[in-house]
XYZ file of C-alpha atoms in Angstrom:
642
model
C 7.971 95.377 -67.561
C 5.078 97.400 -67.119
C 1.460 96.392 -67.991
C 1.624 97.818 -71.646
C -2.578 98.678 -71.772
C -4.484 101.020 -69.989
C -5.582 99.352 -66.648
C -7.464 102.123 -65.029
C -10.709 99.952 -65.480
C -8.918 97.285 -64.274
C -10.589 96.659 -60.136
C -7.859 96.096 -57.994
C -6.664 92.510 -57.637
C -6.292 90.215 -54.431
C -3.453 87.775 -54.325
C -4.513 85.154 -56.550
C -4.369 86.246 -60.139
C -0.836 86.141 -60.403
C -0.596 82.701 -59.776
C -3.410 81.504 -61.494
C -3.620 80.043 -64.930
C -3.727 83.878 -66.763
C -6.947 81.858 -68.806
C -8.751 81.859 -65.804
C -8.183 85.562 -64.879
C -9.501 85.982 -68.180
C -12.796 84.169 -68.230
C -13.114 85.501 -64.357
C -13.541 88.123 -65.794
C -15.586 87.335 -68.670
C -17.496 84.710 -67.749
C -18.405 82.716 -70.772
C -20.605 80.231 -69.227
C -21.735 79.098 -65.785
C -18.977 77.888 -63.745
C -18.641 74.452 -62.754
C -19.745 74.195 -59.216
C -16.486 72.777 -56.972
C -16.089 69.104 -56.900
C -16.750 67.642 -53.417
C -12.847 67.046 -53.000
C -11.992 70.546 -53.973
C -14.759 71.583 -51.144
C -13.299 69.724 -48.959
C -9.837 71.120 -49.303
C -11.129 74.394 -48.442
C -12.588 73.598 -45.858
C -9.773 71.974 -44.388
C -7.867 74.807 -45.045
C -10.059 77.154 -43.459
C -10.205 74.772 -40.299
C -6.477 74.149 -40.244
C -6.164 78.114 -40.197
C -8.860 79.004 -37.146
C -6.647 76.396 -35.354
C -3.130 78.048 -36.066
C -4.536 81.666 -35.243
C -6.142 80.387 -32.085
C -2.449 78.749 -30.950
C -1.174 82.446 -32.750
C -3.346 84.508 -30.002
C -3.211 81.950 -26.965
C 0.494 82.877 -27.251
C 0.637 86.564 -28.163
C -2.262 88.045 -25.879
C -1.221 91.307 -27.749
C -1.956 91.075 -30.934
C -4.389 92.214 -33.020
C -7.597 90.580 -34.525
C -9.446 92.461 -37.599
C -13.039 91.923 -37.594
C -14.133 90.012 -40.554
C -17.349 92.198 -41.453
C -18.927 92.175 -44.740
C -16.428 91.044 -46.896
C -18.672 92.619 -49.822
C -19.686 96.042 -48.260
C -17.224 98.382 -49.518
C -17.718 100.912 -46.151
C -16.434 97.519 -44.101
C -13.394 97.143 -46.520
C -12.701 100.701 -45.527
C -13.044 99.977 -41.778
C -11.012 96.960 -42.058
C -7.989 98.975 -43.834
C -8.176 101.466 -41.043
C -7.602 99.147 -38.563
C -5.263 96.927 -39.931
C -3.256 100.445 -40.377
C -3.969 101.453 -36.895
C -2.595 98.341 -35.441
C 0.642 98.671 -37.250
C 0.748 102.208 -36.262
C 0.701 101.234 -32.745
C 3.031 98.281 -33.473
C 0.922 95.369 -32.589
C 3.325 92.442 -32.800
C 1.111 90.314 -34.590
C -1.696 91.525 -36.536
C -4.398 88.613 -37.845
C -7.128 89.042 -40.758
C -5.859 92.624 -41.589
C -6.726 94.094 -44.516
C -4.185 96.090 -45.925
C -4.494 99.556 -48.095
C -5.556 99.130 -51.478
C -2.757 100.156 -54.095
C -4.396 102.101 -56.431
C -1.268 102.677 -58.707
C -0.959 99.081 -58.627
C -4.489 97.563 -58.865
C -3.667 96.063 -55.943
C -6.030 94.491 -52.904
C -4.978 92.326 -50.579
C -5.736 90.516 -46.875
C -3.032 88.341 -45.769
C -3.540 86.018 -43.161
C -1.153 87.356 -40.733
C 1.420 90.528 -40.576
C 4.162 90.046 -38.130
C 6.388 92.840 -36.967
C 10.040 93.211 -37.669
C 12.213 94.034 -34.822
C 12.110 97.398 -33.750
C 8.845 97.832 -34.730
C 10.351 99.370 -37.862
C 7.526 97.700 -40.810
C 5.526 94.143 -41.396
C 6.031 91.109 -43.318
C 3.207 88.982 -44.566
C 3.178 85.491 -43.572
C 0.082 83.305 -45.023
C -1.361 79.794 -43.310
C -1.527 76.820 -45.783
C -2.717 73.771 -45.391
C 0.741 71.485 -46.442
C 3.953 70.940 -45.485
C 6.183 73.868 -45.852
C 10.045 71.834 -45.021
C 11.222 68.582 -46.549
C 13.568 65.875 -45.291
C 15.843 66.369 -48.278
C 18.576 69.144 -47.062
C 18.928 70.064 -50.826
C 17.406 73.488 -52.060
C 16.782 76.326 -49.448
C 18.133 75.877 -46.196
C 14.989 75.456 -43.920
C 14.996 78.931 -42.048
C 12.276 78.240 -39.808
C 10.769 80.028 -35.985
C 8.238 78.743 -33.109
C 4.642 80.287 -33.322
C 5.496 81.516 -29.563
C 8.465 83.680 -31.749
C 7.136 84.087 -35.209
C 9.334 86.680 -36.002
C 11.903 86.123 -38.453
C 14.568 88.140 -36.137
C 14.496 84.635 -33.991
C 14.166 82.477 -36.899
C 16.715 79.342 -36.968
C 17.928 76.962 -38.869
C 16.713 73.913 -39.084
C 19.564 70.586 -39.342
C 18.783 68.213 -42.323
C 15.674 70.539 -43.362
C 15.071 72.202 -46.590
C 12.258 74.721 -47.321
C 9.954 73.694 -50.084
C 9.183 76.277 -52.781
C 5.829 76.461 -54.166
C 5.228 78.950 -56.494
C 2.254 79.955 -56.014
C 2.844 80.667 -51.898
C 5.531 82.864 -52.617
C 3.663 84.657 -55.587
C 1.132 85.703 -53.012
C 3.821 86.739 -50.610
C 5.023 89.027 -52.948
C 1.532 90.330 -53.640
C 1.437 91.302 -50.270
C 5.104 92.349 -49.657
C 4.394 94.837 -53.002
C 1.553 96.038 -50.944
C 3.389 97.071 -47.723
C 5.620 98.476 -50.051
C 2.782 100.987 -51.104
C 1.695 102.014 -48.031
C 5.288 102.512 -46.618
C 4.320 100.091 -43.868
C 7.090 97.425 -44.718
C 10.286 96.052 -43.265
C 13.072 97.727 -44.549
C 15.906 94.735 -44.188
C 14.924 92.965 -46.863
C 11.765 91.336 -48.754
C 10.887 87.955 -46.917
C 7.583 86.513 -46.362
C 6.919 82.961 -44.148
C 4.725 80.718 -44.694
C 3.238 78.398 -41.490
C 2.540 75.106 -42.732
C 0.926 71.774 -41.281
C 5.052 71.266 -39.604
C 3.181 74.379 -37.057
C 6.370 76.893 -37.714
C 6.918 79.659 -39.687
C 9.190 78.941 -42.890
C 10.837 82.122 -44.103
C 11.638 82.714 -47.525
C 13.688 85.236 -49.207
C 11.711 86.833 -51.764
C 14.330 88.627 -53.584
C 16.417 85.212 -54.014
C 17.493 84.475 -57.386
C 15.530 80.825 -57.459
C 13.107 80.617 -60.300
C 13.742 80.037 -64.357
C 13.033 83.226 -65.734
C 9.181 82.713 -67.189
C 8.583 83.379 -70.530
C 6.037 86.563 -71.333
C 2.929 85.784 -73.319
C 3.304 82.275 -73.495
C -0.467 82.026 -73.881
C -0.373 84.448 -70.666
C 3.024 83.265 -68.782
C 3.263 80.382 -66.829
C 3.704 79.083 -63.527
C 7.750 79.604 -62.328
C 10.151 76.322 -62.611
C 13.090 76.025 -59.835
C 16.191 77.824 -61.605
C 17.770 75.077 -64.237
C 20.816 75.378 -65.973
C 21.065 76.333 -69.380
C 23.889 76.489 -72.440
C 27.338 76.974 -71.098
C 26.311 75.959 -67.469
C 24.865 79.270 -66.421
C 21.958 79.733 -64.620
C 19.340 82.187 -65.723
C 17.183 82.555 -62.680
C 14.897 85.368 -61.397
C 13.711 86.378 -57.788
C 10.081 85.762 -56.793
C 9.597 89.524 -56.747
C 10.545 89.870 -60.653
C 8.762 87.089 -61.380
C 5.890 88.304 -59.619
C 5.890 91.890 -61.202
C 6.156 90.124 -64.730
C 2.918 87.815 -64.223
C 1.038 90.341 -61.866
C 1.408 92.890 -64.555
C 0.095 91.048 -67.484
C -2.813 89.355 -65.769
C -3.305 93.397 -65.535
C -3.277 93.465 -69.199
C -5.288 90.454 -69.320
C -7.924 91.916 -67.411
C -8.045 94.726 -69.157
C -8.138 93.755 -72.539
C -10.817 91.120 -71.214
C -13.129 94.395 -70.282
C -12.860 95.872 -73.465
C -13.318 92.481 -75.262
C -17.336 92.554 -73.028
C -17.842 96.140 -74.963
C -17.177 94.913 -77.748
C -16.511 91.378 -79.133
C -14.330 92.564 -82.052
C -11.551 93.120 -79.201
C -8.959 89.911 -79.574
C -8.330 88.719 -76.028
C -4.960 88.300 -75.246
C -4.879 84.378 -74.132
C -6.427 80.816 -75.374
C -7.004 77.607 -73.594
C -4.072 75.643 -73.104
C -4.115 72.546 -71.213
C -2.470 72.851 -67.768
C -2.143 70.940 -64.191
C -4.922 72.906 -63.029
C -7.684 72.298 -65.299
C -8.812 69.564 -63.420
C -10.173 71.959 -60.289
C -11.332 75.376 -62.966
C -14.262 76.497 -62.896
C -14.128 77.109 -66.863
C -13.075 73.664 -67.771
C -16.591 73.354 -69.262
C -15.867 75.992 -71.525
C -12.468 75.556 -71.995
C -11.957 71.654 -71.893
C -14.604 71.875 -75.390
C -12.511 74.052 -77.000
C -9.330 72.107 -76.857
C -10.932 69.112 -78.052
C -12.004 70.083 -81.077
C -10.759 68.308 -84.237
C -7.820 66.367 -83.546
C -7.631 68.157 -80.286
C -4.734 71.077 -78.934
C -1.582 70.145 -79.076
C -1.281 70.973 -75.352
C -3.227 67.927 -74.546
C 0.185 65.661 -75.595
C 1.452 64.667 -72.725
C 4.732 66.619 -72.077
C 3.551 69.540 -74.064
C 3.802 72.569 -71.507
C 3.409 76.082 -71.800
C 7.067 76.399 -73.871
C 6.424 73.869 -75.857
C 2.890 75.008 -76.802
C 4.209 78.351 -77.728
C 7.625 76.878 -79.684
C 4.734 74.685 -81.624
C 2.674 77.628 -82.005
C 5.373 79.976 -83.438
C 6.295 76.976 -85.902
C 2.697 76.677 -87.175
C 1.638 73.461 -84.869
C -1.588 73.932 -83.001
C -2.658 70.574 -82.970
C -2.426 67.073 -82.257
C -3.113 66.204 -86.131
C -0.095 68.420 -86.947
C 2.496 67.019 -84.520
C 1.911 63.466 -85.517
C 2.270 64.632 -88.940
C 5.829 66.331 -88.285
C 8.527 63.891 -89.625
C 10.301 61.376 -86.587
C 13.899 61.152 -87.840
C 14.120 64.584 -88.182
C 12.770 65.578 -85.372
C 14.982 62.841 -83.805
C 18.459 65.197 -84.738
C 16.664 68.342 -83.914
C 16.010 67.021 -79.966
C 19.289 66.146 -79.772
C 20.980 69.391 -80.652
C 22.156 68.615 -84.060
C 21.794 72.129 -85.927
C 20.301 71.037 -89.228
C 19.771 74.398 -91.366
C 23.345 74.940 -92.579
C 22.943 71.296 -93.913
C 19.250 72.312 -95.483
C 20.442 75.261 -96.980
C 23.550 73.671 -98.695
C 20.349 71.771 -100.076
C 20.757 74.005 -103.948
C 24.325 75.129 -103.399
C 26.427 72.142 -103.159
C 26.207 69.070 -104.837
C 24.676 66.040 -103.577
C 27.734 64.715 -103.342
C 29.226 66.975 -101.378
C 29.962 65.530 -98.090
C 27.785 67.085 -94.432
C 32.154 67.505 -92.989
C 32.750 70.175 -94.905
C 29.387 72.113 -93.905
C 29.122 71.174 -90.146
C 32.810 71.675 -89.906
C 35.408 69.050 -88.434
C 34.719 70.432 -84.448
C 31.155 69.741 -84.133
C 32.402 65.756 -84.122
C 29.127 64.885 -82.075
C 26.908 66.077 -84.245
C 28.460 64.462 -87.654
C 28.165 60.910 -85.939
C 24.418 61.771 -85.319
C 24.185 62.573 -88.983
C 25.948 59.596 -90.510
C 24.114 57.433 -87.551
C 21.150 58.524 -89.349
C 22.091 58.007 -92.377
C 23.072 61.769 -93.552
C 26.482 61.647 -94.903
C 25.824 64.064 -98.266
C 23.925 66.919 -99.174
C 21.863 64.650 -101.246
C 20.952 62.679 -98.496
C 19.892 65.891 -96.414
C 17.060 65.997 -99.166
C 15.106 63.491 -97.041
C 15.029 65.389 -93.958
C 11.945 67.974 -92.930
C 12.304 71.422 -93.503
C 9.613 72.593 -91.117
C 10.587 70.155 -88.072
C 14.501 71.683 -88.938
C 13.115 74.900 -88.667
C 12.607 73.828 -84.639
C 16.530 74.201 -84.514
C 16.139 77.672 -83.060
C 14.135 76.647 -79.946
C 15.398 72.990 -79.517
C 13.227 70.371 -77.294
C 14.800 67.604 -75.955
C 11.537 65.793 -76.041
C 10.382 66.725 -79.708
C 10.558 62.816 -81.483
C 8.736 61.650 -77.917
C 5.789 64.590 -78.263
C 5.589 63.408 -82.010
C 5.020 59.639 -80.794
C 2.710 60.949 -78.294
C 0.577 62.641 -80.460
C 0.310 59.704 -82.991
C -0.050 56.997 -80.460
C -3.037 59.362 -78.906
C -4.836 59.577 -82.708
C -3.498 55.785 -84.070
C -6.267 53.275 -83.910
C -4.853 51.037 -81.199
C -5.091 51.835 -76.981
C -1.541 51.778 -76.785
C 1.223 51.162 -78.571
C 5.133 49.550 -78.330
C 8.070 52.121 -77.795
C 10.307 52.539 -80.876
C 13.039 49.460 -80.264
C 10.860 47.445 -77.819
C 10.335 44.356 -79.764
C 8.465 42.697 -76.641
C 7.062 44.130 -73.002
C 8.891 42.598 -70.294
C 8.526 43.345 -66.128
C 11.171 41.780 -63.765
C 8.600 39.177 -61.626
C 9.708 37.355 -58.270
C 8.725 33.981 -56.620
C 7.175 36.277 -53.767
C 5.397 39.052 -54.690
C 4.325 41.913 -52.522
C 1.561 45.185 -54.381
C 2.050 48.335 -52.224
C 0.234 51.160 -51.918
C -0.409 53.953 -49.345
C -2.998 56.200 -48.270
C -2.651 59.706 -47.281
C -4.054 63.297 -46.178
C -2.345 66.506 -45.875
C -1.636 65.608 -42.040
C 0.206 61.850 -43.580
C -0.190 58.306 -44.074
C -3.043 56.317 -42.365
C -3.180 53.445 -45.009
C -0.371 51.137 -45.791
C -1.804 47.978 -47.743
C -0.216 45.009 -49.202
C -0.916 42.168 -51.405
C 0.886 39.060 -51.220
C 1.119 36.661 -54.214
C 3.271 33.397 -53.932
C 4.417 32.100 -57.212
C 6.131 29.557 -55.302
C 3.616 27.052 -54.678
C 4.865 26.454 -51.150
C 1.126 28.773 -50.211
C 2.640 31.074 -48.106
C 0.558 32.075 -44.909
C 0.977 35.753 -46.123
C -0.687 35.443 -49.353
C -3.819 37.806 -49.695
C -4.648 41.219 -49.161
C -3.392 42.878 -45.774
C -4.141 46.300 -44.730
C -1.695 48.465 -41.833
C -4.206 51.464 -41.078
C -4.813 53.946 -38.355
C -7.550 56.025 -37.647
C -6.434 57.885 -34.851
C -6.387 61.823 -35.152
C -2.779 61.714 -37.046
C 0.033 62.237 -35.143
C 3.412 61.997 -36.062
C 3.564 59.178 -33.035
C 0.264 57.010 -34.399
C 1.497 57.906 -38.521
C 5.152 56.562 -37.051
C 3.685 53.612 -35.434
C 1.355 52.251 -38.144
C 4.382 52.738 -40.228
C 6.644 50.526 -38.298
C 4.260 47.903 -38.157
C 3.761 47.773 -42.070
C 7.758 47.976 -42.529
C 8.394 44.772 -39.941
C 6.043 42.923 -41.655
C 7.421 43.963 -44.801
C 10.997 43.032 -43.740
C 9.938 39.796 -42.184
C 8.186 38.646 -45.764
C 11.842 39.772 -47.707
C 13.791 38.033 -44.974
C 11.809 35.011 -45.237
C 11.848 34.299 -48.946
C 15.527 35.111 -48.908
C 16.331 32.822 -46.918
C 14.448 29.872 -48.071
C 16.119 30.450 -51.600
C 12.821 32.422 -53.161
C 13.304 36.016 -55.055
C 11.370 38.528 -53.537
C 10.229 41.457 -55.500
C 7.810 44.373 -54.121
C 5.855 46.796 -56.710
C 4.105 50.181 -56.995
C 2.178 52.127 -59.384
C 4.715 55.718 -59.128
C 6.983 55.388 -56.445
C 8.229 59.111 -56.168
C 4.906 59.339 -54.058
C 6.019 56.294 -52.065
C 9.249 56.805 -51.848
C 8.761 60.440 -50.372
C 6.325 59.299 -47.503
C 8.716 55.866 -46.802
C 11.998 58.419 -46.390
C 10.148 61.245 -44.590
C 8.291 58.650 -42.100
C 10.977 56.422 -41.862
C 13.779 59.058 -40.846
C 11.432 60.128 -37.949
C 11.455 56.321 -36.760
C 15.169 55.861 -37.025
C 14.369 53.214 -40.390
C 15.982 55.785 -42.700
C 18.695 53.323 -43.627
C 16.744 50.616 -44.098
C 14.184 52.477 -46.314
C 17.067 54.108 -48.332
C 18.493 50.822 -49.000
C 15.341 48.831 -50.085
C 14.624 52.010 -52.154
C 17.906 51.174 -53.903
C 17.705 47.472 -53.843
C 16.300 45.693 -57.214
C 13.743 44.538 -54.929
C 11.436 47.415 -55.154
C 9.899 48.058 -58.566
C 7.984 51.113 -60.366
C 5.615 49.657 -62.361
C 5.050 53.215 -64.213
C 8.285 53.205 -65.141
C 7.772 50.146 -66.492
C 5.167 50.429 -68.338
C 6.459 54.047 -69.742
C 9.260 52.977 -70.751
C 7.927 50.401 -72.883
C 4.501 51.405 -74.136
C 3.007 54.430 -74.874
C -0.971 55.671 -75.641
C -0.433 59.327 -76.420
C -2.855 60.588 -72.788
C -2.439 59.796 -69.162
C -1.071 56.517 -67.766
C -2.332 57.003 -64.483
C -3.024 53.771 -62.361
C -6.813 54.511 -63.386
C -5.789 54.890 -67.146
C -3.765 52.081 -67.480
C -5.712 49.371 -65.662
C -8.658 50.114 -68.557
C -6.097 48.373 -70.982
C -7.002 45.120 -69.374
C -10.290 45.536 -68.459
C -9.990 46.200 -64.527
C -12.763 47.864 -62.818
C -12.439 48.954 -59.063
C -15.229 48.152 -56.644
C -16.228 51.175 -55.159
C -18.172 54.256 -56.137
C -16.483 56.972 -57.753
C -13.009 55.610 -56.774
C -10.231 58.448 -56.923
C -7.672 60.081 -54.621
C -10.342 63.132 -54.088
C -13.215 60.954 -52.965
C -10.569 59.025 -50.930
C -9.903 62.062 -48.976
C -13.300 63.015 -48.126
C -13.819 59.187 -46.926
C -11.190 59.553 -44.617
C -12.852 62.441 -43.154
C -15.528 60.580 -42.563
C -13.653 57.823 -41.601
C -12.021 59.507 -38.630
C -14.893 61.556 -37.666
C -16.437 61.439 -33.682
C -19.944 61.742 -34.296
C -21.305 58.993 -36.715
C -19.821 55.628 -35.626
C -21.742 53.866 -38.768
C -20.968 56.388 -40.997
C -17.090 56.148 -40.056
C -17.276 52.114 -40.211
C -18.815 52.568 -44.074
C -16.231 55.227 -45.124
C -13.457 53.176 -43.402
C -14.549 50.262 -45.314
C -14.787 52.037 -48.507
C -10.891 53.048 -48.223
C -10.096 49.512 -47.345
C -11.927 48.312 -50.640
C -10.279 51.240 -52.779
C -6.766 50.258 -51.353
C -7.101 46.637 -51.907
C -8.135 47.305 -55.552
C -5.038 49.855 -55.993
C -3.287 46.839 -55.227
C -4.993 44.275 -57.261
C -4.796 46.655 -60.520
C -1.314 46.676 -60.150
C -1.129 42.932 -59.413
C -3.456 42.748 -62.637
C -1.288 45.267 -64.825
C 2.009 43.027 -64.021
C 0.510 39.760 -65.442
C -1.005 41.958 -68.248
C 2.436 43.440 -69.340
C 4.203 40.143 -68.854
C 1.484 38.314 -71.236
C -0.643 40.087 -73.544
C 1.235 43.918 -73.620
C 3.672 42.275 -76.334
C 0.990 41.958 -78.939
C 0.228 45.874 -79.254
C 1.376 47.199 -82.563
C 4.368 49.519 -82.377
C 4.259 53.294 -82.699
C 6.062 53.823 -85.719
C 3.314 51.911 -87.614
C 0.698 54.527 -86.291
């Protein structure tokens, strides 16, 4: 679909916008306050990035002596931009294999502008594809999703490109989004392959990952939900189908109404009257906007967006939107049991509109009919045998029936719990907190960069009174430049200890129980380190085992406080307070840089202490949230009485 305003004012675009959050396009362009200078984190994964790509390009040119390096010149001069172009279309012309910092034509039917990292040849000589250097890893150890399609920097083409056994290529959405900026711009210029639309990606793994642009792998996004949203991997929907899009189509839909968004935005500065075409909505990247500081205001006025419910996406912003919910004051107020058949796919208006028609006596059979047999035993579960009955249920939360939400009765909780007077309340049937404890207990919790783990620590608790030389804090850490040899070994040190502590209490008759605050991000660094050091069985099976416990889960299963239950979050329920400045993951990254750095030995011992302290209280809040649940989380009120 075509951008449906006029975008000749529009500037052309770089390969951002259409993965951004459209907001931010919009007050980009705008500007309705000062932007929030970066946070020191954020800084610091530029930087990185920036680093990590002078080193890729310099193993890029050590290898291909004959390719092609674009002076940067003044990025702002417009005469330079020119230049750049020129060259970057002179060195395909002459079929430079490899062709680094170009800067390719600017589309001006498109609104396009663009300067991918890299443009490698396809064989023959016969176009480019883009290929962009980011700062993560681009394959995963899982061989699930797309097959890992991978080549050697020495061969970056995709013509030599190989599989890779047990490898899967990760999707992120917004990589391939600017892939398909770029491939869209090659297209313009008649300068692109013609086999096909692929773009690669060279990630921190130091190959290129190809990915097939035109694949049918993303749910199809939904237009103007408060200006699109980022793509989901392709899910199945009624009937078992999948409805899926390519990352070109989903490109051309968001590309094209950031256009509109932009454009509207410029009339909207000549005059105010002009309605913009997006609001604030609370998203994943908030956190690192710039206008957060005009935005994160907005949303908390009153009772505060509804978007700020945890669970409450872009669809189900827009589903409350269209069904008159905009805030968290209105959820709460929606009514629970209905809302209970409604997420559960019971199809309530035939039974509200016998509501009038029939009797109250008249029995919900007859008007659900005899073949929906799953949906009468939800009724009569609930109590909704007769038409009469029916008379107690919510005509607005039935009216939800035409864009059903699995999670509806939970967002309704959420919002209640996040208004009710209490911290946190009980989950509806939980009429006490309970948390599976051992005679030996072990707190884990690692540390980690874009490059892997460094920090594996531990803390020990024997509950068995037999004071266990292993009780106390211990820390496995490396601060080595990361390898996958010293990330390996620091590994295998923390997992031998490990083992020895399970095998011990085992065996002198003692339950052994380890815990984590969110174990997908343990349990994704244990399997991929673990399968490079020949422990994948073990791992997988102490993954398995009852022994290993997610304290999130835990606790989200059973309570409930209507914001975020991160470690940080939670811990303030019992009054825990770590002991280091400005603890987070962000500053913890920055540390580490520090930590590992040549040319300040003091500075590295302070920053290397500092993670040691921030580990040890990781695992002391969730040593702390354990007895907390298992004592005093009982005596919160439940939710229903919000």
């Amino acid at each position: 679909m075509p951008p449906r305003y006029d975008v000749s004012a529009v500037p052309p675009l770089g390969g951002y916008p259409a993965k951004q959050c459209p907001v931010r396009v919009q007050w980009d362009t705008i500007r309705p306050c000062e932007p929030r200078v970066a946070p020191a984190p954020l800084q610091r994964r530029f930087a990185r990035g920036v680093e990590f790509e002078r080193q890729v390009v310099a193993q890029l040119l050590q290898a291909h002596r004959d390719a092609a390096v674009i002076p940067a010149g003044d990025r702002d001069d417009p005469q330079d931009k020119l230049s750049r172009e020129a060259a970057t279309v002179a060195a395909m012309r002459a079929g430079r294999p490899v062709i680094v910092a170009g800067r390719l034509p600017v589309d001006q039917a498109g609104r396009r502008s663009g300067e991918p990292d890299l443009l490698v040849a396809a064989s023959g000589g016969a176009g480019y594809r883009p290929v962009d250097v980011k700062h993560h890893r681009t394959l995963s150890a899982a061989p699930a999703g797309v097959p890992g399609l991978v080549s050697p920097l020495d061969r970056p083409w995709r013509e030599q490109a190989e599989p890779l056994p047990g490898q899967g290529a990760r999707r992120r959405a917004a990589d391939l989004l600017q892939l398909a900026h770029y491939q869209r711009m090659l297209e313009a210029a008649g300068l692109a392959a013609g086999d096909g639309r692929f773009g690669g990606i060279i990630g921190t793994e130091g190959v290129v990952t190809w990915y097939d642009l035109d694949a049918p792998c993303w749910q199809t996004p939904a237009r103007g939900v408060a200006g699109g949203r980022p793509p989901e991997p392709a899910q199945r929907v009624a009937g078992g189908r999948r409805k899926s899009q390519s990352t070109m189509a989903v490109y051309d839909l968001e590309f094209d109404f950031r256009l509109d968004i932009v454009a509207v935005a410029i009339r909207h500065r000549g005059d105010p009257e002009v309605d913009l075409l997006v609001v604030p909505v609370r998203i994943g990247e908030c956190e690192d906007c710039p206008w957060w500081s005009w935005c994160g205001p907005y949303l908390h006025e009153g009772s505060g967006d509804v978007s700020l419910v945890p669970g409450v996406g872009w669809r189900a912003w827009r589903v409350h939107r269209d069904h008159g919910v905009t805030d968290r004051a209105g959820l709460a107020a929606l009514d629970h049991r209905t809302a209970t058949l409604v997420a559960a796919g019971v199809d309530l208006r035939p039974v509200l509109a016998a509501i009038g028609r029939e009797p109250d006596d008249a029995q919900v059979d007859a008007i659900v009919g005899p073949r929906r047999r799953g949906q009468l035993a939800l009724l009569k579960a609930a109590g909704i045998g007769t038409v009469g009955a029916a008379r107690a249920l919510s005509p607005q939360v039935a009216s939800y029936c035409d864009a059903p939400m699995a999670d509806l009765a939970e967002q309704i909780d959420q919002a209640r719990a996040a208004l009710g007077a209490s911290p946190a309340y009980r989950r509806r049937g939980v009429d006490a907190v309970r948390v599976e404890r051992g005679d030996v207990e072990v707190d884990i919790d690692m540390e980690n960069t874009q490059d892997g783990v460094y920090l594996w620590g531990a803390l020990v608790t024997d509950r068995t009174g037999s004071a266990r030389p292993e009780a106390g804090y211990h820390a496995f850490a490396t601060w080595a430049r990361m390898t996958a040899q010293a990330e390996a070994g620091n590994f295998t040190a923390f997992w031998f200890w490990l083992t020895r502590i399970r095998e011990s209490a085992a065996a002198a008759g003692y339950s052994f129980r380890a815990y984590c605050y969110n174990a997908s991000a343990e349990n994704s660094q244990l399997r991929r380190i673990a399968a490079g050091a020949g422990l994948g069985g073990e791992v997988e099976d102490f993954i398995a085992s009852g022994d290993w416990i997610d304290l999130l889960r835990v606790f989200d299963r059973q309570l409930i406080t209507g914001g975020p239950i991160g470690l940080k979050n939670v811990a303030a329920l019992f009054g825990f307070h770590w002991d280091v400045e400005d603890p987070g993951g962000g500053t913890a990254l920055v540390k580490y840089d520090a930590a590992v750095g040549p040319d300040d030995p003091a500075e590295a011992d302070t920053a290397r202490q500092w993670l040691l302290n921030y580990n040890q209280c990781d695992v002391m809040a969730t040593h702390g949230l354990r007895g907390w649940l298992d004592e005093a989380a009982s005596s919160y009120p439940p939710v229903h009485d919000a």
